[in-house]
Tab-separated table of C-alpha atoms in Angstrom:
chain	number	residue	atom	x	y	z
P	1	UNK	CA	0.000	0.000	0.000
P	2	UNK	CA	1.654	3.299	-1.087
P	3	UNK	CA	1.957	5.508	2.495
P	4	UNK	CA	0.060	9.108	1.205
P	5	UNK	CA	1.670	11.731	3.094
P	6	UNK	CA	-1.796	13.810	3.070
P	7	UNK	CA	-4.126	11.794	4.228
P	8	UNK	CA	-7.855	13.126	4.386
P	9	UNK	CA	-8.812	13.080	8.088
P	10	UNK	CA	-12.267	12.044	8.706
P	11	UNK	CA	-15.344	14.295	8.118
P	12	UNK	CA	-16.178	15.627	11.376
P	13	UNK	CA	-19.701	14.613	13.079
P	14	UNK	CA	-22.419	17.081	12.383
P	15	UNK	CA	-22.732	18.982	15.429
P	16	UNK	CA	-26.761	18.764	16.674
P	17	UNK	CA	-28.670	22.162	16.018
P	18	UNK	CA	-29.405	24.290	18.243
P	19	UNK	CA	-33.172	24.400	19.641
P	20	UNK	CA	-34.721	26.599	17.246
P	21	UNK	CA	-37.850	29.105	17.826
P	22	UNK	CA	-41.502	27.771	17.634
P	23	UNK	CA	-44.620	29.174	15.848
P	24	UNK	CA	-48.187	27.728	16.482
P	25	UNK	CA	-50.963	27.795	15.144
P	26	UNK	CA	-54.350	27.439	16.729
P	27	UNK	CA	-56.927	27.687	14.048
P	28	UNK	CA	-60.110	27.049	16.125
P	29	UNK	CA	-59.001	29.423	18.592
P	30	UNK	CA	-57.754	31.391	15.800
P	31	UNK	CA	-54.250	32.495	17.974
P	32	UNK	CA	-50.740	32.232	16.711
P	33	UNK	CA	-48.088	31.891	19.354
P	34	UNK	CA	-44.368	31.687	19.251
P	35	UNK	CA	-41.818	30.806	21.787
P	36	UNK	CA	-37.895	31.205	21.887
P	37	UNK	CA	-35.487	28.397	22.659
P	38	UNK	CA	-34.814	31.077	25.771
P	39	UNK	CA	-38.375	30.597	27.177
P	40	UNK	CA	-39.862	34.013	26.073
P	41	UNK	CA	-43.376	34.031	24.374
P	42	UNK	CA	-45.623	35.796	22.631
P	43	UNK	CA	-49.603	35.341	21.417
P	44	UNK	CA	-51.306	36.912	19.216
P	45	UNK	CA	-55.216	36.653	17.780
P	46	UNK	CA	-55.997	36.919	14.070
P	47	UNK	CA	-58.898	39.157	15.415
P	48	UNK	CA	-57.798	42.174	15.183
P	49	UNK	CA	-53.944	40.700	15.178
P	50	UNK	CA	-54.349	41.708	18.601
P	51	UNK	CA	-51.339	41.080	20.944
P	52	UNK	CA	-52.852	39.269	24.038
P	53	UNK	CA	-49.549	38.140	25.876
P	54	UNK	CA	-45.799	38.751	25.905
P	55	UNK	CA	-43.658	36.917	28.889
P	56	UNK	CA	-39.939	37.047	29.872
P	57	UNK	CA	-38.078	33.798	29.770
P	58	UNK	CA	-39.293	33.870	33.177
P	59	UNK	CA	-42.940	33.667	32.425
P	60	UNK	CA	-43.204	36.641	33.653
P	61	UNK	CA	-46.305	38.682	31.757
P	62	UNK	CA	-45.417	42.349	30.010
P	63	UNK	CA	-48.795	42.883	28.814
P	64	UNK	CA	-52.162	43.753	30.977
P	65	UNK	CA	-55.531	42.567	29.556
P	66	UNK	CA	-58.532	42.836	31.123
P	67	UNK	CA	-59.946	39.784	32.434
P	68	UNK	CA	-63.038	40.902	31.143
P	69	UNK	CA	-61.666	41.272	27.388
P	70	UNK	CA	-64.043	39.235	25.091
P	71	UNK	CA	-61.460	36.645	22.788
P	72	UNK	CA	-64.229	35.199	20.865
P	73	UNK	CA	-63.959	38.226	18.075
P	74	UNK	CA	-67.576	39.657	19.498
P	75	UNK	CA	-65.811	43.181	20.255
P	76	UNK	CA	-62.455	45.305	20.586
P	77	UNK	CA	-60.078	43.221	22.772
P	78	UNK	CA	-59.453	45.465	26.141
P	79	UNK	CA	-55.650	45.174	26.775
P	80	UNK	CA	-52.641	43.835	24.937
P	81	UNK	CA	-51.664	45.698	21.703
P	82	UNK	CA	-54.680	46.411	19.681
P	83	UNK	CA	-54.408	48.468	16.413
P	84	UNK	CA	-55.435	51.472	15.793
P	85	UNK	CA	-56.694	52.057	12.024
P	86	UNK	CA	-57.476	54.362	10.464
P	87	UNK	CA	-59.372	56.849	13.186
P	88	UNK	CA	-57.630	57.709	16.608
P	89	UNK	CA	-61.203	57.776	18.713
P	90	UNK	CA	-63.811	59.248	16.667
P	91	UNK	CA	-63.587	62.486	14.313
P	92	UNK	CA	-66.805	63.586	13.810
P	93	UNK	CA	-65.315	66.539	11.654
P	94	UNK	CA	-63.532	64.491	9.679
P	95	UNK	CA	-65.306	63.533	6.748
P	96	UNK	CA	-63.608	60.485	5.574
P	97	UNK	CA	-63.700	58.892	9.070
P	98	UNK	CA	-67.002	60.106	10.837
P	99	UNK	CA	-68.975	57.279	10.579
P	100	UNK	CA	-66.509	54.987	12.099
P	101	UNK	CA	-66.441	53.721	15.062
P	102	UNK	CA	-64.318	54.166	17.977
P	103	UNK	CA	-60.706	53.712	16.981
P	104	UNK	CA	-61.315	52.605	13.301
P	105	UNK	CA	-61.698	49.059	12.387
P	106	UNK	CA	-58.679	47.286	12.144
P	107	UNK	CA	-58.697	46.384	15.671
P	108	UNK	CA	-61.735	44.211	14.973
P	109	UNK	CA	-61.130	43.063	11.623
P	110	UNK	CA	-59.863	39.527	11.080
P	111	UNK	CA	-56.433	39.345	9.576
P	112	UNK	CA	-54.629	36.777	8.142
P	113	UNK	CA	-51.487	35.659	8.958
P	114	UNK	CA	-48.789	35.719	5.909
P	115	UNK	CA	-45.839	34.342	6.890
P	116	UNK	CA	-43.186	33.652	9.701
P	117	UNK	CA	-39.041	34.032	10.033
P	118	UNK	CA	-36.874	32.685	12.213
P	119	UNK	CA	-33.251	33.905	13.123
P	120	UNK	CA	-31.200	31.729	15.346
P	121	UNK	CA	-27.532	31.260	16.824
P	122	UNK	CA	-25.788	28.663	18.077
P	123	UNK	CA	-25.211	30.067	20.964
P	124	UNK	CA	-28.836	31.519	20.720
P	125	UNK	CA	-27.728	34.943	21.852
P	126	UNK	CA	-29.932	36.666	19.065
P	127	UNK	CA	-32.202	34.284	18.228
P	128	UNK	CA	-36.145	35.773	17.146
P	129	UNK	CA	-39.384	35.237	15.789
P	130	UNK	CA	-40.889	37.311	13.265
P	131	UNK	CA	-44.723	36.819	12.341
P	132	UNK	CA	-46.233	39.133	9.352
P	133	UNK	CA	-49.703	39.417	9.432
P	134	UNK	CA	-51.734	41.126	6.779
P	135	UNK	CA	-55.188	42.944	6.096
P	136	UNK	CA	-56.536	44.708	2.848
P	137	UNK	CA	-59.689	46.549	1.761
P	138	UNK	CA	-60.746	43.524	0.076
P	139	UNK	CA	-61.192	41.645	3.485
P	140	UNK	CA	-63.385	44.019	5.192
P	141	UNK	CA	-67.116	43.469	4.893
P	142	UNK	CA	-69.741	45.045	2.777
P	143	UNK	CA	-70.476	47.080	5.930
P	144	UNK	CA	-67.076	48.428	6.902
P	145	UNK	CA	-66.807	49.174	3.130
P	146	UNK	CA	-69.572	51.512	3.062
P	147	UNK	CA	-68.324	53.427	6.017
P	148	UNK	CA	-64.867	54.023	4.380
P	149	UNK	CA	-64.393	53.204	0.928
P	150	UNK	CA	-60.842	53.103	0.150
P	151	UNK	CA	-58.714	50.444	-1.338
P	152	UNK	CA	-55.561	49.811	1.005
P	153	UNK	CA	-53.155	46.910	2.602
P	154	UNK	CA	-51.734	46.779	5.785
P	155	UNK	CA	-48.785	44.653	6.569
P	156	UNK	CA	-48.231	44.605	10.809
P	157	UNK	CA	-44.943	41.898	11.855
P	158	UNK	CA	-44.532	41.501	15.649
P	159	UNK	CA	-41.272	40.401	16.232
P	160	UNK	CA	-39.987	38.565	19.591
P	161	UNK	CA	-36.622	38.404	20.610
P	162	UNK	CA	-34.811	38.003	24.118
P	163	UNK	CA	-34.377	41.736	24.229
P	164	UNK	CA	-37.990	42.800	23.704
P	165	UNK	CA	-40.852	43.067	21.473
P	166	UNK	CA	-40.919	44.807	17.911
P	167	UNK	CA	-44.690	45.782	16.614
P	168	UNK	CA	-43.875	47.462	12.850
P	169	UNK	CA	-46.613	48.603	10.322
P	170	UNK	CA	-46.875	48.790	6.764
P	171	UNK	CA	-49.957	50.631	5.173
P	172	UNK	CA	-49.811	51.448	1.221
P	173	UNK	CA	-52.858	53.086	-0.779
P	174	UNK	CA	-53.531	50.523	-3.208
P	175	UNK	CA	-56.248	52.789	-4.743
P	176	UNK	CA	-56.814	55.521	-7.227
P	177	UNK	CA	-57.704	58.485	-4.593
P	178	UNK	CA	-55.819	59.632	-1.965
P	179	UNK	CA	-56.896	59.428	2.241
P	180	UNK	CA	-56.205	60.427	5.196
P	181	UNK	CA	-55.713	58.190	8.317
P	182	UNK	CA	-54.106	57.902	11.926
P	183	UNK	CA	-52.454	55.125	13.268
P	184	UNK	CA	-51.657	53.904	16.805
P	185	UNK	CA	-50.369	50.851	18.510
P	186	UNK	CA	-52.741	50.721	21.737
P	187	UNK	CA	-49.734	49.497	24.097
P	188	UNK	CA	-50.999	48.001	27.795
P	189	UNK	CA	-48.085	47.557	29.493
P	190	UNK	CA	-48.188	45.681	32.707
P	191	UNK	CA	-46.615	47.348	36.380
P	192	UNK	CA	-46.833	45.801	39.893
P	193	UNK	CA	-48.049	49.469	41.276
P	194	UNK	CA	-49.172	52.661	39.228
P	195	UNK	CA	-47.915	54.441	42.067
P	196	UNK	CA	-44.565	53.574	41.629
P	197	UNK	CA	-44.299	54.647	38.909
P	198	UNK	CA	-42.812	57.464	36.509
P	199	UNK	CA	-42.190	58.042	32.704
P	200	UNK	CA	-38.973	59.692	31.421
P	201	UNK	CA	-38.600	61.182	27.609
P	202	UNK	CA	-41.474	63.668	27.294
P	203	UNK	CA	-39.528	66.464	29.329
P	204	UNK	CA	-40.268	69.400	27.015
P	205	UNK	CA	-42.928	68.039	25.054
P	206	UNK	CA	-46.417	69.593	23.943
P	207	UNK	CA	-49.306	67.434	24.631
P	208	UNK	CA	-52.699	68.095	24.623
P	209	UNK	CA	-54.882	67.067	27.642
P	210	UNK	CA	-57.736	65.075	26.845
P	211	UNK	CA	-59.331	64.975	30.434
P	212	UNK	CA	-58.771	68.913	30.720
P	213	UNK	CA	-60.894	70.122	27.484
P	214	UNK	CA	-58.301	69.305	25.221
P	215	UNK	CA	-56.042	72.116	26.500
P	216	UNK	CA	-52.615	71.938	25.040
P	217	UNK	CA	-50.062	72.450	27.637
P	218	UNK	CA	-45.860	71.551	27.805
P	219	UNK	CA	-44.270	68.816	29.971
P	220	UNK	CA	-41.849	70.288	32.687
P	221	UNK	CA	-40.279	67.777	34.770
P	222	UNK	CA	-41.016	63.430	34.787
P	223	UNK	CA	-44.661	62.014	34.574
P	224	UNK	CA	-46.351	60.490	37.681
P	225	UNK	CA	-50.404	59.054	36.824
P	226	UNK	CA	-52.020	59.950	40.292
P	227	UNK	CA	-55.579	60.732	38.327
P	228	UNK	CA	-57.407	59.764	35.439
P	229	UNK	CA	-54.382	60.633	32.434
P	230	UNK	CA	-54.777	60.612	28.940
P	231	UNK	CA	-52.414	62.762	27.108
P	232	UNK	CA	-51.563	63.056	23.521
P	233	UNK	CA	-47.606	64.105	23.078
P	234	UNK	CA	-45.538	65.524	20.391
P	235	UNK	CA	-42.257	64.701	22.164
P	236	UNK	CA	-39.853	66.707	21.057
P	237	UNK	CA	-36.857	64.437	20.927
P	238	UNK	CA	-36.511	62.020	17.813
P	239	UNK	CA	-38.799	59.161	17.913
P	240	UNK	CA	-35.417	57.079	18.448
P	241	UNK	CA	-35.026	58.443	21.951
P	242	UNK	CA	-36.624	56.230	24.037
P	243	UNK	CA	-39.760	56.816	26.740
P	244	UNK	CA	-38.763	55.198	29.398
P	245	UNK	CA	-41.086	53.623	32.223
P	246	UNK	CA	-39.492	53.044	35.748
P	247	UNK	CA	-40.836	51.721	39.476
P	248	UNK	CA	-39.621	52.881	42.356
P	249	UNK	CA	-36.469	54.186	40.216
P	250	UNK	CA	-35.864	51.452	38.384
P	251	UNK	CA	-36.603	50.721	34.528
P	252	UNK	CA	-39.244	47.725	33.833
P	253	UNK	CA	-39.797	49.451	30.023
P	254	UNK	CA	-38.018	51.739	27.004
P	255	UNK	CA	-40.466	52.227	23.840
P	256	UNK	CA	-38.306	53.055	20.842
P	257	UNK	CA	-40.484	54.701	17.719
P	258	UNK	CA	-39.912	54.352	14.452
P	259	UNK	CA	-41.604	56.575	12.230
P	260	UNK	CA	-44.208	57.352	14.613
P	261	UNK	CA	-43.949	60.731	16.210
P	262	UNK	CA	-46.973	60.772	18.984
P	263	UNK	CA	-47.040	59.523	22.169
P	264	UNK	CA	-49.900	58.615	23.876
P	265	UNK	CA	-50.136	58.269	27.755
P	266	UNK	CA	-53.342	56.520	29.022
P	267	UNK	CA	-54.649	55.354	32.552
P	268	UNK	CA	-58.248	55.294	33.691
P	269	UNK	CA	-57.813	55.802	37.153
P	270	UNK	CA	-61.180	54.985	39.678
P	271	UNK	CA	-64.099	56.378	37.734
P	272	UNK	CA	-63.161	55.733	34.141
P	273	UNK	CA	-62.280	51.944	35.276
P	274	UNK	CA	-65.870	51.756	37.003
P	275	UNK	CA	-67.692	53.297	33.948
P	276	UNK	CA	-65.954	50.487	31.398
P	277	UNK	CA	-67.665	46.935	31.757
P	278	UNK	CA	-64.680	45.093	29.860
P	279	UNK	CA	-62.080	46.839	32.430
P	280	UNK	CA	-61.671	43.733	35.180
P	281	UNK	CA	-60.749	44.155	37.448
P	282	UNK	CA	-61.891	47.377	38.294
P	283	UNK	CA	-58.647	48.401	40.542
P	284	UNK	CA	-56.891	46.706	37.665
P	285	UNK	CA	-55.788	50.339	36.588
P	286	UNK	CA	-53.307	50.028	39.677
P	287	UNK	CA	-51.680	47.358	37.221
P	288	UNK	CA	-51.355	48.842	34.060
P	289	UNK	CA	-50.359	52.362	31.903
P	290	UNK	CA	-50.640	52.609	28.255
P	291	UNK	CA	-47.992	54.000	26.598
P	292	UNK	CA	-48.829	54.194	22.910
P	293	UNK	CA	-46.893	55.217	19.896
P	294	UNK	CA	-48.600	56.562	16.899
P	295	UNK	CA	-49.285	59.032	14.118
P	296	UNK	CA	-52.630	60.298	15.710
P	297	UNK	CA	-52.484	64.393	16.760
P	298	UNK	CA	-52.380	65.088	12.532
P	299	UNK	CA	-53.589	63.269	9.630
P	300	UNK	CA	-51.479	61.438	7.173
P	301	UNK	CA	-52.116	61.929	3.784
P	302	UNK	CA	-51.463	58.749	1.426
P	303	UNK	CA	-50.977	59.570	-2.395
P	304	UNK	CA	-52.398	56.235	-4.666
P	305	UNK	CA	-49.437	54.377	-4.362
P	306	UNK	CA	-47.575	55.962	-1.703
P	307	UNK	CA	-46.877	53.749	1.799
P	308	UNK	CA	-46.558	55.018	5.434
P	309	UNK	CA	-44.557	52.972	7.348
P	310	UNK	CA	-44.199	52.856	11.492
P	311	UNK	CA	-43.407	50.780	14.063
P	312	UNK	CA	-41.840	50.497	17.970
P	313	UNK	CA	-39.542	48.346	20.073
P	314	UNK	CA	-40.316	47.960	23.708
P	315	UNK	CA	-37.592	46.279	26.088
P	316	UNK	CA	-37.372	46.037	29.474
């Protein structure tokens, strides 16, 4: 046998992949979920592609939703991250958008659910989970139709990583006449005591006051909800300068915005939570602050053909 001085060495054994991210799909229930290899979660309903849960690898819940909120797709989910499309509230003197009802439709419209990515690592350090979900004018029903009669698609991707959650939104006038709209992502972020806590980022920002006549006032110093708060801001930082939530000092959230330039800052305090008979439970407003970012104070104008794109990244 002639001696080869190079040998080849033997092929080395395929190393095992690492666990990879998981999607489900529960079509009865109508809810996709996904889960990291890390142990972090996420859930979302194809009503209204309404984000009902996010937990920490530690099962720990982000999210506040009313245990009241009706799943079954018979009315706007109360907590989570519903979507806000194409009305913020109702604008009566808005022609396009007057007969619609509270907070536009999308939020309970049924979407569909177009596709799903993966990114992992082997040492899983950045693996995520991104979910696309879409709706378009041709969905809606004759109804919703009637009420506002453009042609339109909306793409909306939640993404889950170990770092946070990413809610992004895509929505392109697919028609021959221009509208108007306002978008918002109707955050409910979960705290152990409203008390507690305080929101840095608006320092400097006009907002107008929504429980005070709609005055329009300027943020001096850090927030603290002690009464009934719903506040539109204009923060005058860029959107990539983070609102930050904190407890007793310490951070438990950081929005980021991404082409979305209002904040909104909502709690219903004692009376508003008594008057609502999908907010459970009614101290529940001790739990929770919405902190919301949109496009909502102005309307933006879409061109046939022209996109608006937005979106927001909330860690903790």
């Amino acid at each position: 046998m002639v001696d080869r001085p190079n040998k080849p060495t033997a092929l080395a054994t395929t190393p095992g992949l690492p666990p990879q991210p998981q999607v489900n799909i529960s079509h009865d229930a109508g809810r996709v979920s996904a889960s990291l290899p890390t142990g972090e979660t996420v859930d979302i309903l194809l009503y209204g592609a309404t984000v009902i849960s996010w937990k920490d690898r530690a099962g720990n819940e982000k999210l506040w939703l009313s245990e009241a909120a009706k799943l079954d797709g018979s009315k706007a989910i109360r907590g989570g991250i519903p979507i806000v499309f194409p009305v913020f509230g109702q604008a009566p003197d808005h022609a396009a958008t007057s007969k619609l009802p509270q907070h536009g439709f999308a939020r309970t419209s049924r979407w569909e659910l177009l596709g799903k990515s993966t990114s992992e690592s082997a040492g899983m350090s950045d693996s995520s989970v991104k979910l696309d979900f879409g709706l378009s004018s041709a969905s809606l029903s004759d109804d919703v139709k009637a009420l506002w009669p453009y042609t339109f698609s909306i793409i909306y991707s939640v993404t889950l990583s170990q770092e946070g959650l990413a809610t992004s939104i895509v929505i392109t006038n697919d028609g021959e006449e221009a509208f108007e709209s306002q978008v918002l992502l109707h955050t409910y972020l979960r705290i152990e005591d409203i008390t507690t806590v305080s929101v840095t980022g608006l320092e400097g920002s006009a907002y107008i006051d929504k429980v005070d006549g709609a005055k329009l006032k300027s943020q001096s110093s850090t927030i603290s909800i002690t009464q009934e708060t719903d506040r539109v801001y204009t923060p005058s930082t860029d959107p990539s300068q983070p609102v930050v939530i904190t407890s007793n000092g310490e951070q438990v959230f950081s929005v980021v915005r991404d082409g979305l330039r209002d904040v909104v800052v909502w709690n219903p305090w004692t009376d508003k939570a008594m008057s609502m008979p999908d907010f459970e439970p009614k101290d529940g407003y001790k739990n929770m602050l919405c902190v919301e970012a949109g496009s909502v104070r102005d309307w933006t104008k879409l061109e046939p053909g022209e996109a608006f794109e937005g979106g927001q990244t909330i860690s903790y």
